Short mmCIF file of C-alpha atoms in Angstrom, two decimals:
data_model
loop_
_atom_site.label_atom_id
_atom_site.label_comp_id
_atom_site.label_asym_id
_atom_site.label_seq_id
_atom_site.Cartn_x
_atom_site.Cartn_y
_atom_site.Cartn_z
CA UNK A 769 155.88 8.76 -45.10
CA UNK A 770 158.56 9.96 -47.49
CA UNK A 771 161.78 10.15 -46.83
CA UNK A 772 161.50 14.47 -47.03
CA UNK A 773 158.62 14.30 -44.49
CA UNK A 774 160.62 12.08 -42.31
CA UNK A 775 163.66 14.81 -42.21
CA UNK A 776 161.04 17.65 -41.80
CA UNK A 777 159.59 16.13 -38.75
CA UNK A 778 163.44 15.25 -37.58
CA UNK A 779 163.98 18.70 -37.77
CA UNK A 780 160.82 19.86 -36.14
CA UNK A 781 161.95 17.65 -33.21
CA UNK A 782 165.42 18.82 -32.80
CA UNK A 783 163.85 22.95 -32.79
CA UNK A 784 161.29 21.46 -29.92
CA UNK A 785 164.53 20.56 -27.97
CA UNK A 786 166.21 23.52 -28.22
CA UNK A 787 163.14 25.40 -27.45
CA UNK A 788 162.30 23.97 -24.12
CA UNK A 789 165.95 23.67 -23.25
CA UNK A 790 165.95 27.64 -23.39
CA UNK A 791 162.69 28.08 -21.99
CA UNK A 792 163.87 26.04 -18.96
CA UNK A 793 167.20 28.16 -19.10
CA UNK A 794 164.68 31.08 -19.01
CA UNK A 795 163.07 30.55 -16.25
CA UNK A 796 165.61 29.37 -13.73
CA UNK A 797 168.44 31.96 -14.08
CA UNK A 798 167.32 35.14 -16.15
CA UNK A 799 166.32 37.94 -14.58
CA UNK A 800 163.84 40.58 -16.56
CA UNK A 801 166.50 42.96 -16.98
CA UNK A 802 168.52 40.65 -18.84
CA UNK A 803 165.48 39.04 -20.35
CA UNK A 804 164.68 42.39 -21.90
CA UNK A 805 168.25 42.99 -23.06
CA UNK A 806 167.93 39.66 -24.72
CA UNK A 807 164.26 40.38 -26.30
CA UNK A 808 165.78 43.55 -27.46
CA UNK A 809 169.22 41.52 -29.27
CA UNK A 810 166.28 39.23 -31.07
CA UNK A 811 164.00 42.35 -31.96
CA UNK A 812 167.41 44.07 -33.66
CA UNK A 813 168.39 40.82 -35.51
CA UNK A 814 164.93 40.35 -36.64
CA UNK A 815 164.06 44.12 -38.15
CA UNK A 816 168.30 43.50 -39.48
CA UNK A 817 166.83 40.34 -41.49
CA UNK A 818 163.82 42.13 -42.89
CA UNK A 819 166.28 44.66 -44.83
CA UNK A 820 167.16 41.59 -47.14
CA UNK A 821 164.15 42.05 -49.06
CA UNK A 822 166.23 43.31 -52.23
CA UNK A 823 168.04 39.81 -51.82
CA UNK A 824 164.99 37.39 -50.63
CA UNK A 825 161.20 37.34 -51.45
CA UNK A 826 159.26 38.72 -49.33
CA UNK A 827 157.80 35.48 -48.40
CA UNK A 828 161.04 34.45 -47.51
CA UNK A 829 162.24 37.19 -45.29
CA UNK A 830 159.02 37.54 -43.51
CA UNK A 831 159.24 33.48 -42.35
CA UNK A 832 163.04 34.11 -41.20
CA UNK A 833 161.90 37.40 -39.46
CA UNK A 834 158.85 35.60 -37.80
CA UNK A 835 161.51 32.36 -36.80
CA UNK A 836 163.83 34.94 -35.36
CA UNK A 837 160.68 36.71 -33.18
CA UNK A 838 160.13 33.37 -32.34
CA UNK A 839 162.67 32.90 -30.01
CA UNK A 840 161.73 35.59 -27.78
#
């Protein structure tokens, strides 16, 4: 394993953890209204990052916009 694959899959790791620490957030304390708010936030950001394509590829923007859905 190189040294690049070893950092990819370190940072792999570290989005797993922050995933199931929100999912756990998630389900404990939100309720739907403020899940929906919260959907909605992520949905704006998302459709916000997908007016960069004059700046990024649209390879590029479409990953960050899919990472951003993501965390719905």
């Amino acid at each position: 394993m190189t040294p690049e694959d070893e950092a990819f899959e370190c940072i792999e790791k570290a989005q797993g953890w922050r995933k199931r620490q929100v999912c756990d957030k998630v389900d404990v304390d939100i309720d739907p209204y403020t899940s929906k708010v919260r959907n909605d936030a992520i949905e704006e950001v998302a459709r916000a990052i997908e007016k960069f394509r004059g700046a990024f590829g649209d390879d590029t923007v479409d990953s960050f916009a899919i990472f951003v859905r993501g965390l719905k």
